[in-house]
mmCIF file of C-alpha atoms in Angstrom:
data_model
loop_
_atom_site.group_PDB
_atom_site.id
_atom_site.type_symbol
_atom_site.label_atom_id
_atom_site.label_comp_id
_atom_site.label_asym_id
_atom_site.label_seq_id
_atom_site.Cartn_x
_atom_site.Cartn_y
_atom_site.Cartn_z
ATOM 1 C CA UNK A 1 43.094 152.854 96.779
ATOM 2 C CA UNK A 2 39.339 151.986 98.735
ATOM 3 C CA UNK A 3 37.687 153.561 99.739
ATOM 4 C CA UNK A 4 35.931 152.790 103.819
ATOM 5 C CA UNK A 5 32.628 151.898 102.404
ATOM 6 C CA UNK A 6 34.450 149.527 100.211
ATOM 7 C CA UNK A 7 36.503 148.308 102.722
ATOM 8 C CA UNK A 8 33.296 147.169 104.474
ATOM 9 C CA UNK A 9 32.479 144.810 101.814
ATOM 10 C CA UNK A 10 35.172 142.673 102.863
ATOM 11 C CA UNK A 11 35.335 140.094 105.420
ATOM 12 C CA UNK A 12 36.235 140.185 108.302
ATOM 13 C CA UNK A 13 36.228 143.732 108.158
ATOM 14 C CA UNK A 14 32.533 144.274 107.703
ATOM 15 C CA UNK A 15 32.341 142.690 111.534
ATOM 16 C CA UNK A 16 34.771 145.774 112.620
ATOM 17 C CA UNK A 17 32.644 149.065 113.760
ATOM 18 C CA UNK A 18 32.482 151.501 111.342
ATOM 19 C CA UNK A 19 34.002 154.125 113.718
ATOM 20 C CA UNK A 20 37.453 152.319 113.514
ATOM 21 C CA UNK A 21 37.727 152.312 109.654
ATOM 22 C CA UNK A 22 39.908 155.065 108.954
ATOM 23 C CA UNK A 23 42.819 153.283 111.249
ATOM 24 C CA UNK A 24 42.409 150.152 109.207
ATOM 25 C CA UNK A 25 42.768 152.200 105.870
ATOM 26 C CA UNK A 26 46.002 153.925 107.412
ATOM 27 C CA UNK A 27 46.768 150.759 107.531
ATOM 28 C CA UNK A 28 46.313 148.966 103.966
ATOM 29 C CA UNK A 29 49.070 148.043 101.553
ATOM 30 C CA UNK A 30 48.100 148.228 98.137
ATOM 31 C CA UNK A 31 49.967 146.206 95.406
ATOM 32 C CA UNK A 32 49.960 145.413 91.764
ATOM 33 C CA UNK A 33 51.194 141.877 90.164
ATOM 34 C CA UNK A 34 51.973 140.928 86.340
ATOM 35 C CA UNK A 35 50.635 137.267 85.019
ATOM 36 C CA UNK A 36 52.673 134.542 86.752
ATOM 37 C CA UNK A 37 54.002 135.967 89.765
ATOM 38 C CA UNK A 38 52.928 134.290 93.436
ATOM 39 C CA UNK A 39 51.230 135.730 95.853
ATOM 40 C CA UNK A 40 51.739 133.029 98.355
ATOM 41 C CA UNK A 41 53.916 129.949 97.629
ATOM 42 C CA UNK A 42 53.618 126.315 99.498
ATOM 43 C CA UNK A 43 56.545 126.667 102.433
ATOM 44 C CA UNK A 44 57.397 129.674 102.263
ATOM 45 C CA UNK A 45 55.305 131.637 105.061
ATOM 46 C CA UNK A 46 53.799 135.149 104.317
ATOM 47 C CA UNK A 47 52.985 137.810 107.156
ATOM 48 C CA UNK A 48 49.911 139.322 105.512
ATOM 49 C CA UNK A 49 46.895 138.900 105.124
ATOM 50 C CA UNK A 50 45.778 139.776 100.831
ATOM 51 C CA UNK A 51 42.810 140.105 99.001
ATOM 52 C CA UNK A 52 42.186 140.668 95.224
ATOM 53 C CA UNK A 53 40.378 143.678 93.817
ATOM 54 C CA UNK A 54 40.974 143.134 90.142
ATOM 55 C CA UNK A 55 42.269 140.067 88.256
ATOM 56 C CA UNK A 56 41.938 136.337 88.599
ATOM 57 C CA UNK A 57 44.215 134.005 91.067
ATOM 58 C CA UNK A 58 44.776 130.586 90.909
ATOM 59 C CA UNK A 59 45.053 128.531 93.654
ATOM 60 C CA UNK A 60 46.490 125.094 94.254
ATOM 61 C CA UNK A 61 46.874 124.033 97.961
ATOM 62 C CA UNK A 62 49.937 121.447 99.192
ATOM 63 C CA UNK A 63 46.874 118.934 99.194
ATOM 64 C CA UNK A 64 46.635 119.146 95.850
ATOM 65 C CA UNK A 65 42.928 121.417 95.378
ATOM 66 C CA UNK A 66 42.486 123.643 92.612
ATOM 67 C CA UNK A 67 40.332 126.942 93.093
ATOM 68 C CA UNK A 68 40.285 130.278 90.575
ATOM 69 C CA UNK A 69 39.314 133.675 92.425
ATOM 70 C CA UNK A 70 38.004 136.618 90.520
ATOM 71 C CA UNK A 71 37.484 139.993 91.584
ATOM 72 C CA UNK A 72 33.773 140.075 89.903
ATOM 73 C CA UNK A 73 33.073 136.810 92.314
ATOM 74 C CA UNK A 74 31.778 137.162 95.901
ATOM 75 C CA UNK A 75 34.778 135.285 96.781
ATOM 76 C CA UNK A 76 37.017 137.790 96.393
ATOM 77 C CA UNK A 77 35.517 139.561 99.300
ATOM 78 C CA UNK A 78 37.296 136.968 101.680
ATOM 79 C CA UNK A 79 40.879 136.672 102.135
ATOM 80 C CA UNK A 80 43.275 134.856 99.443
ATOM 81 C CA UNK A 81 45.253 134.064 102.248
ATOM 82 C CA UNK A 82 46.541 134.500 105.464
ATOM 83 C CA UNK A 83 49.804 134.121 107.770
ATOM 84 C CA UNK A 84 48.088 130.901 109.118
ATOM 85 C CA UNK A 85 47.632 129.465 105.390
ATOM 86 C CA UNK A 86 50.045 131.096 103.505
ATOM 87 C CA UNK A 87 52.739 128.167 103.251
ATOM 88 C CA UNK A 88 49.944 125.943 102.597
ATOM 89 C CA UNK A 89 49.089 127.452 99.275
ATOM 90 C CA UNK A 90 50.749 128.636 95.917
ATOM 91 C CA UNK A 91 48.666 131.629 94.904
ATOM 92 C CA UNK A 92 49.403 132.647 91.076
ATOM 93 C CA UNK A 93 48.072 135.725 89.043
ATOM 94 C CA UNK A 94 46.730 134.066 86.257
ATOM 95 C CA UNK A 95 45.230 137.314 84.264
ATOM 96 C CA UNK A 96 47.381 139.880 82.823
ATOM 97 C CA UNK A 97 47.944 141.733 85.937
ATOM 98 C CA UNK A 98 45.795 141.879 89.245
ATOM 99 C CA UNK A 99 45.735 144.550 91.825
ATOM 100 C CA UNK A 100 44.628 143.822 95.385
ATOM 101 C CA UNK A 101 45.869 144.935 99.303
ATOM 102 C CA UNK A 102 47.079 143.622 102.327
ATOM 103 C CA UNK A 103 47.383 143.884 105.952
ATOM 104 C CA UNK A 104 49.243 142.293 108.624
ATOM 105 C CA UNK A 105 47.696 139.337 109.920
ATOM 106 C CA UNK A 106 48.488 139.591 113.633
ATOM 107 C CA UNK A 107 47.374 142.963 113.642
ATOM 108 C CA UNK A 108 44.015 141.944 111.776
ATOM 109 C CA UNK A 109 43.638 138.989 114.591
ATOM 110 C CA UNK A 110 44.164 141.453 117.454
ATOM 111 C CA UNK A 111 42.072 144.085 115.966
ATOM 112 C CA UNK A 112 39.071 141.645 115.738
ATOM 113 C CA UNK A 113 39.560 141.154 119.311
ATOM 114 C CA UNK A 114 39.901 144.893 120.325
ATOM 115 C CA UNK A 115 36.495 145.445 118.574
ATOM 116 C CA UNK A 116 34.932 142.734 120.589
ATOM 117 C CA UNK A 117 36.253 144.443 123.644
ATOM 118 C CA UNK A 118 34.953 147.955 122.645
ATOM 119 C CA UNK A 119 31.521 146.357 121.607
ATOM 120 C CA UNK A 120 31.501 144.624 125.381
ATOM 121 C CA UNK A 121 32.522 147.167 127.681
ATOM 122 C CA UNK A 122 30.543 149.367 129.902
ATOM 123 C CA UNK A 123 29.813 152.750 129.065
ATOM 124 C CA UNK A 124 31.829 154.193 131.821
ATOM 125 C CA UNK A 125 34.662 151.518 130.785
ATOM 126 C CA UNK A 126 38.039 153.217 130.266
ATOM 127 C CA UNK A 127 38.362 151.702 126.993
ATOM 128 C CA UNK A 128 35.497 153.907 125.451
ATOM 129 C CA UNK A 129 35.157 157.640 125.460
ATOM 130 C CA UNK A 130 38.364 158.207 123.396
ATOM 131 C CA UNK A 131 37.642 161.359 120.893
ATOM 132 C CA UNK A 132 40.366 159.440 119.060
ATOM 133 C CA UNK A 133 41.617 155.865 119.070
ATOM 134 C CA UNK A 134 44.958 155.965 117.085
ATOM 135 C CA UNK A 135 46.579 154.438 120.921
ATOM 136 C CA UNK A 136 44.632 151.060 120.189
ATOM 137 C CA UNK A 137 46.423 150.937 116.759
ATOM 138 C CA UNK A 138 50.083 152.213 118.443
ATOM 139 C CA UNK A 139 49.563 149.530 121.034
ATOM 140 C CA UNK A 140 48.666 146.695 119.329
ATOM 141 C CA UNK A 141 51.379 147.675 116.589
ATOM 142 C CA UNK A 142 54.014 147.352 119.822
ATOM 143 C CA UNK A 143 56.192 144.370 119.046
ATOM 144 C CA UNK A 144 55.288 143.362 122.497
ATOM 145 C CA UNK A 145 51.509 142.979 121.699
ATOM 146 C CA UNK A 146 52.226 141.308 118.423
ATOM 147 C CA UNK A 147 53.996 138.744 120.208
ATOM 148 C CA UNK A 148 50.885 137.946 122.475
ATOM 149 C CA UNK A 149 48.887 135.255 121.905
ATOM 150 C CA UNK A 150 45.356 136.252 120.681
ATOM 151 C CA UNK A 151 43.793 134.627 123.121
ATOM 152 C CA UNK A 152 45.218 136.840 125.731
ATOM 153 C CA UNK A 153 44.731 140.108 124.091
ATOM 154 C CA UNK A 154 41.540 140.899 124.902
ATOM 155 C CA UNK A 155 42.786 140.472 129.164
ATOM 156 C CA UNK A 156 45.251 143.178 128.179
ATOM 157 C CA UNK A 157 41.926 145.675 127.138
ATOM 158 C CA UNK A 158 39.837 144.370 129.774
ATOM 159 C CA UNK A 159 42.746 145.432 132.498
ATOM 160 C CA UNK A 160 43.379 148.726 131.401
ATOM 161 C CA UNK A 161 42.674 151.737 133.683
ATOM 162 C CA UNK A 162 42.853 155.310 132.535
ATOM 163 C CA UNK A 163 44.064 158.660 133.998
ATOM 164 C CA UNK A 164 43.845 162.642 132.597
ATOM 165 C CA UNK A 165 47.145 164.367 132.878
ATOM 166 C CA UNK A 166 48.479 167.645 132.166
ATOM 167 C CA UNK A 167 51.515 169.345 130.672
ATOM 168 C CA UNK A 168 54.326 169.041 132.928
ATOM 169 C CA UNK A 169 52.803 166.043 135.076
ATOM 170 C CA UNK A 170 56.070 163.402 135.292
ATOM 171 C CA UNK A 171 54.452 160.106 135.094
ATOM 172 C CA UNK A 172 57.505 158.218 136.029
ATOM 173 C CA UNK A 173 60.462 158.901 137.696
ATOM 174 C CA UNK A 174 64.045 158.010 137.641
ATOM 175 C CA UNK A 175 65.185 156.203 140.139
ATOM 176 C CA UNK A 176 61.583 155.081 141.782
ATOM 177 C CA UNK A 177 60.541 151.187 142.280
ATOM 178 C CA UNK A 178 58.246 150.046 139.367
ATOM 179 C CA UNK A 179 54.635 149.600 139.545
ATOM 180 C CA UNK A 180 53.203 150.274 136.447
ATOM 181 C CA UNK A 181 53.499 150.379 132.816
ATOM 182 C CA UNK A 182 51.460 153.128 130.793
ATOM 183 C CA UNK A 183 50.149 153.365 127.319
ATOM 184 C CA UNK A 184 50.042 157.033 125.950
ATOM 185 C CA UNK A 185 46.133 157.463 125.082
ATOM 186 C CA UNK A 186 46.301 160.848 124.199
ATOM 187 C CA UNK A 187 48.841 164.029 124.273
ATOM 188 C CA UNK A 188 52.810 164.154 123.729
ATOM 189 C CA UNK A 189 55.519 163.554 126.190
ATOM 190 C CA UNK A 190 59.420 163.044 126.525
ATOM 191 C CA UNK A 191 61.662 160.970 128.269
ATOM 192 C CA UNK A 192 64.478 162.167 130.226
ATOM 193 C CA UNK A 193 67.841 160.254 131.896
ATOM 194 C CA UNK A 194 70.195 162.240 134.532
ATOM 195 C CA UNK A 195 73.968 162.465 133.431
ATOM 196 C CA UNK A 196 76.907 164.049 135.001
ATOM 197 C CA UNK A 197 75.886 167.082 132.982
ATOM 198 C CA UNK A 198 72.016 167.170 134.071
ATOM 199 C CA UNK A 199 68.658 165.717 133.141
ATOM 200 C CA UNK A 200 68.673 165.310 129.461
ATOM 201 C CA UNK A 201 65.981 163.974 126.946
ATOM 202 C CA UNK A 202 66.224 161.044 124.987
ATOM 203 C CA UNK A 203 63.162 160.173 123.099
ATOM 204 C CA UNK A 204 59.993 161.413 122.404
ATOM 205 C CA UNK A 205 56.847 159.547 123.181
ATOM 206 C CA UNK A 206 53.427 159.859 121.208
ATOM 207 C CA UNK A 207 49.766 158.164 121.625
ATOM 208 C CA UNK A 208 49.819 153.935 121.215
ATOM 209 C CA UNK A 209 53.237 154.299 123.003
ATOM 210 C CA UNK A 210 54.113 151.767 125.670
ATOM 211 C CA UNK A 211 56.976 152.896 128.549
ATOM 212 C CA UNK A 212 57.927 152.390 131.727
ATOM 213 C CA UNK A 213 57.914 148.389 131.325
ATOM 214 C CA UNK A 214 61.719 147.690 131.832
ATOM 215 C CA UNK A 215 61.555 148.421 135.407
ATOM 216 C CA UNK A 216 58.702 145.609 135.598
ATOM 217 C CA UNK A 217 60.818 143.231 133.811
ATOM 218 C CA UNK A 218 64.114 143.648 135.374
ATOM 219 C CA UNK A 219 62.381 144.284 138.768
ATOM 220 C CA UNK A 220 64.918 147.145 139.227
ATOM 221 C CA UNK A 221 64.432 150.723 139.683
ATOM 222 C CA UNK A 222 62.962 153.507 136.639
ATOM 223 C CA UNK A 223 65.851 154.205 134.478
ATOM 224 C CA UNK A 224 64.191 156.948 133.174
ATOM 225 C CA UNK A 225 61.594 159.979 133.892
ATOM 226 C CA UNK A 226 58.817 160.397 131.327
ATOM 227 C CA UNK A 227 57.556 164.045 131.608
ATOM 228 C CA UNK A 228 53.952 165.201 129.657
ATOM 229 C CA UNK A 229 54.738 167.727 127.167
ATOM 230 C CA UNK A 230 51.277 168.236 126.603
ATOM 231 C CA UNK A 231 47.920 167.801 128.625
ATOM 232 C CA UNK A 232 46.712 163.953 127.512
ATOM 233 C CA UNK A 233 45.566 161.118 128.986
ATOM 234 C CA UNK A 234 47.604 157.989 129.985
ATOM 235 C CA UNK A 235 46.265 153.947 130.325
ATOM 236 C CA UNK A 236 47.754 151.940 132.916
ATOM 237 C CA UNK A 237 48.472 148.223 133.826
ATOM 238 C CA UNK A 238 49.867 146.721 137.006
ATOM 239 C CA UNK A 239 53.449 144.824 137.131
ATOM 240 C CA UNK A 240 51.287 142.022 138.051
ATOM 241 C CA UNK A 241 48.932 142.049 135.398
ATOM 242 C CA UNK A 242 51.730 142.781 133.103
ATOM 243 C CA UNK A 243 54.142 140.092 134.156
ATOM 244 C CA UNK A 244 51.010 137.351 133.570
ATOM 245 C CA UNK A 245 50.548 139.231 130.223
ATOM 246 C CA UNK A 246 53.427 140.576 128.481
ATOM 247 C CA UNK A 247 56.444 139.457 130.103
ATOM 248 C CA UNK A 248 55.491 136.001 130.310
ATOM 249 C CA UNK A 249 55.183 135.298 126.593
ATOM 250 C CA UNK A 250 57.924 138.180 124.857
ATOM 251 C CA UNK A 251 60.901 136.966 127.200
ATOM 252 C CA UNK A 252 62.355 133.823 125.758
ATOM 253 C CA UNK A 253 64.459 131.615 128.139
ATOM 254 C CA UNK A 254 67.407 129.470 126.929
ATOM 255 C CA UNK A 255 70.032 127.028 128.622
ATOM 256 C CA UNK A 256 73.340 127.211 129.209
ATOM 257 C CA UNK A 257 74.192 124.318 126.437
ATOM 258 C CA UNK A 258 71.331 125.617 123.985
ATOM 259 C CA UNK A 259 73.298 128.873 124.157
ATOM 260 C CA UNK A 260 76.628 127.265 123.218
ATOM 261 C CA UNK A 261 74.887 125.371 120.374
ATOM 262 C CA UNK A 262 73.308 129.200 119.013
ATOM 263 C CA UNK A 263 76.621 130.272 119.403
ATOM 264 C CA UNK A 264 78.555 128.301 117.191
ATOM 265 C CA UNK A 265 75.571 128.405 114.385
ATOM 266 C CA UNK A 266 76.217 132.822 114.489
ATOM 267 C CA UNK A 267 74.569 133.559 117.641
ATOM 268 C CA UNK A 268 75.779 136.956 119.928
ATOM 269 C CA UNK A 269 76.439 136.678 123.379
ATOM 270 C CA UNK A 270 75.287 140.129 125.102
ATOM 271 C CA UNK A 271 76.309 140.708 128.423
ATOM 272 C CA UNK A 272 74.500 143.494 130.203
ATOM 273 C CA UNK A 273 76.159 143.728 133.266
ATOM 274 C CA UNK A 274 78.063 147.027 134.577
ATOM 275 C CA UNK A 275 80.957 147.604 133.128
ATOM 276 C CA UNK A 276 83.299 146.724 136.010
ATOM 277 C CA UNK A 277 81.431 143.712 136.685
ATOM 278 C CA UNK A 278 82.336 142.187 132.878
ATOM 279 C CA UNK A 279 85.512 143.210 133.482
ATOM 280 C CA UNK A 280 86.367 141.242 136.795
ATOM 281 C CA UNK A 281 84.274 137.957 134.910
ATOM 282 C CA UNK A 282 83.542 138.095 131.412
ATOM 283 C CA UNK A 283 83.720 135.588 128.534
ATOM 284 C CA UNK A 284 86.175 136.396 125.737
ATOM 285 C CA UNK A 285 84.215 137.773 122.917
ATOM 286 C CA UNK A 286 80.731 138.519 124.424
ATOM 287 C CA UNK A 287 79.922 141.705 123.910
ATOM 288 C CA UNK A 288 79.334 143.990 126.861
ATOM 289 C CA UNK A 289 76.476 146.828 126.699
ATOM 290 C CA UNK A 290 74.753 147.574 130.878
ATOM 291 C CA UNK A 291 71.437 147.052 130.911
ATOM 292 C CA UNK A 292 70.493 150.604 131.078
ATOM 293 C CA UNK A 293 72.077 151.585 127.642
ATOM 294 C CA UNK A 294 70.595 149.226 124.851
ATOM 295 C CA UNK A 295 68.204 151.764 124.235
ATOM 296 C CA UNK A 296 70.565 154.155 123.285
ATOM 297 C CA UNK A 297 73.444 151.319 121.431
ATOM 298 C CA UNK A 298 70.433 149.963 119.415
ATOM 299 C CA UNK A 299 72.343 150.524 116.207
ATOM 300 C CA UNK A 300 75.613 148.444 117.711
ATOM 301 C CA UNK A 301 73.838 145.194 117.864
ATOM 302 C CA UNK A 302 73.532 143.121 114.880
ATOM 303 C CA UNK A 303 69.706 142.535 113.860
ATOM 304 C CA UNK A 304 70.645 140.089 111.775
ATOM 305 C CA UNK A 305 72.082 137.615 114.012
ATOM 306 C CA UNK A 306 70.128 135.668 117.021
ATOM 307 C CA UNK A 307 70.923 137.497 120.664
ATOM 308 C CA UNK A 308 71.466 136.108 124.126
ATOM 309 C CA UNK A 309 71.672 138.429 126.778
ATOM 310 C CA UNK A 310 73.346 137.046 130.268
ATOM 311 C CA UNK A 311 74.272 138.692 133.663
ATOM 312 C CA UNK A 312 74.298 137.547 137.241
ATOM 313 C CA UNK A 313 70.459 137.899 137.656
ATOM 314 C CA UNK A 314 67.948 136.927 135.877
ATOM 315 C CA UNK A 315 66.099 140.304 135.899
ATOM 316 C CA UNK A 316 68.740 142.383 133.784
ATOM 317 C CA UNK A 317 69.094 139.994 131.128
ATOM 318 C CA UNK A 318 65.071 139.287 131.537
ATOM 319 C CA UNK A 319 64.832 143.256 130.885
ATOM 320 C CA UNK A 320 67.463 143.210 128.083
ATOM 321 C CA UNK A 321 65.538 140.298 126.055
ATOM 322 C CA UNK A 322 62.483 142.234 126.219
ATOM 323 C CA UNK A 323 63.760 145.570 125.630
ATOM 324 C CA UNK A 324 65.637 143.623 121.968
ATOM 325 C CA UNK A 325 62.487 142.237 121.480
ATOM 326 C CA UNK A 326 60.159 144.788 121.350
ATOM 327 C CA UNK A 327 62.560 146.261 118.849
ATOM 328 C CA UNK A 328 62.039 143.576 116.898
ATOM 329 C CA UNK A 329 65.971 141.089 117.447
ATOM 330 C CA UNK A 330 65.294 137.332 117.795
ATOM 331 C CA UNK A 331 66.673 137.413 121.110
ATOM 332 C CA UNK A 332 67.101 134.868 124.385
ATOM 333 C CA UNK A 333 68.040 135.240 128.292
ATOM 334 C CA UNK A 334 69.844 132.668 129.454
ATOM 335 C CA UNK A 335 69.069 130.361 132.380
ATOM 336 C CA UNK A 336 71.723 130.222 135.114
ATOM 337 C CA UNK A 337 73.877 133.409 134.357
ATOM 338 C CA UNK A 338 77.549 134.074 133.802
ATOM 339 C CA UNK A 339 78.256 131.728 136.353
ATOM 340 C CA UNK A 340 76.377 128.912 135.288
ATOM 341 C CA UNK A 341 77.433 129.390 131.372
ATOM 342 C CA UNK A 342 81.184 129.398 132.684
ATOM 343 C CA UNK A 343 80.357 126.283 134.956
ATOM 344 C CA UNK A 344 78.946 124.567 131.798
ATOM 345 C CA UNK A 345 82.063 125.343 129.466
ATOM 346 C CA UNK A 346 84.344 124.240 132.417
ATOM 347 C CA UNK A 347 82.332 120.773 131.589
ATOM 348 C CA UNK A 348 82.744 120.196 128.518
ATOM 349 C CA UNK A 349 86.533 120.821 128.518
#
């Protein structure tokens, strides 16, 4: 373990505010290695970010440069390596053992820039105030954020407005146009769909929580209510601001013939069209799930495999890639829809 005044002897943590330490810690892997083992190797790419607290590394870069790092050395308060570097490198334990920790890189990047933000903003900015900030971490832990570049992460904090709201308040509402998405800042709430039975809930929300983005995606009505369970406070952005933002760099698009290459190489065709409407034109073996249900048939698609979702607009399968994506599936919309994919396979007959 480390302790936070420890952690501030590291870089680039001792540029962080001390205020925000105890997120980073929650964060923190800690690990322990035997003599020979690798802590990075040359092409094969790592996601963290390490550094050594006891033991000696060797490292020899794919240009050939030799370096040792020791944990009584000043150099072992910098990183041994990082996503960016990390297939550059073969990093070996060359004492008996060596203990050290690690941390996501991409959240480390986007943290530096949140902390830049903070340190910036007015007083009366929204993004200051917070008795607590575990949001920033939920947020820029969203699969959504990760996928941002960096340089664009600090326009997501600079955009953000903020609102109090009380137990019982329904932020959004099934069935309404959408206008917003919201980040839960602070306080508990639920989200609820209407069946033939009733309103019924089906997930629970909780702060660094992002919701009510599909609608801004597909450009389609809420599919969902989100009630507060508790009083809290709620951050907001505009469709606008998150279509230049978000949806703009999580939703990949592919072609018609790149999707019949993917296909052939394991790739799943998703359509998330109604029901009725795969039924009257569908493709043999695509598998059918409506737009408004992948949250719930999660577990039926295969993570493993590469996903391209398709319908007759480009805003369902637009909300279906980022939906998958969020959740973490290498996943594509494709260009064109059904009808274009079916002209395309008529062509190459």
């Amino acid at each position: 373990m480390i302790s936070v005044e420890e952690l501030q002897e590291y870089y680039p943590f001792n540029k962080i505010q001390f205020k925000f330490f105890p997120l980073l810690l929650k964060e923190l892997e800690f690990f322990g290695v035997q003599k020979g083992e690798k802590l990075y190797a040359i092409n094969r790419r790592a996601e963290n970010t390490k550094y050594l607290t006891k033991g000696v590394i060797q490292v020899t870069t794919d240009k050939g440069r030799e370096k040792t790092i020791k944990s009584t050395s000043l150099q072992s308060k910098y990183p041994i390596g990082d996503a960016n570097k990390s297939n550059t490198m073969d990093a070996v334990v060359a004492s008996t053992q060596a203990t050290g920790f690690q941390i996501n890189s991409t959240l480390l990047d986007h943290f530096l820039v949140w902390n830049d933000c903070y340190a910036k903003a007015a007083i009366d900015s929204p993004i200051r105030g917070h008795r607590k900030y575990e949001w920033v971490m939920g947020l820029l832990k969203s699969q959504s954020v990760q996928m941002l570049p960096q340089g664009n992460v600090g326009e997501l904090f600079d955009v953000l407005e903020s609102k109090p709201v009380s137990s019982g308040d329904e932020i959004i509402s099934e069935g309404d146009p959408g206008d917003y998405c919201y980040i839960l800042a602070r306080g508990q709430a639920e989200v609820y769909k209407c069946g033939s039975n009733g309103e019924f809930k089906v997930a629970d929300l909780g702060p660094g929580d992002l919701f009510g983005e599909s609608a801004l995606v597909s450009e389609e009505p809420r599919n969902a209510s989100v009630r507060m369970s508790s009083d809290g406070l709620v951050m907001w952005l505009s469709g606008k601001t998150f279509g230049k933002l978000l949806k703009a760099h999580v939703v990949r698009w592919i072609t018609a013939e790149e999707t019949l290459e993917k296909i052939t190489q394991g790739a799943t065709l998703l359509d998330v069209r109604e029901r009725d409407e795969f039924q009257q034109m569908g493709i043999q073996g695509c598998l059918n799930i409506p737009v408004n249900e992948i949250y719930s048939k999660l577990s039926t698609i295969d993570k493993s495999r590469t996903i391209i979702t398709c319908s007759d607009m480009g805003s369902r399968c637009a909300s279906a890639a980022f939906t998958l994506a969020t959740k973490g599936y290498d996943v594509y919309a494709l260009q064109g829809g059904i009808n274009g994919l079916i002209r395309t396979l008529d062509r190459l007959a």
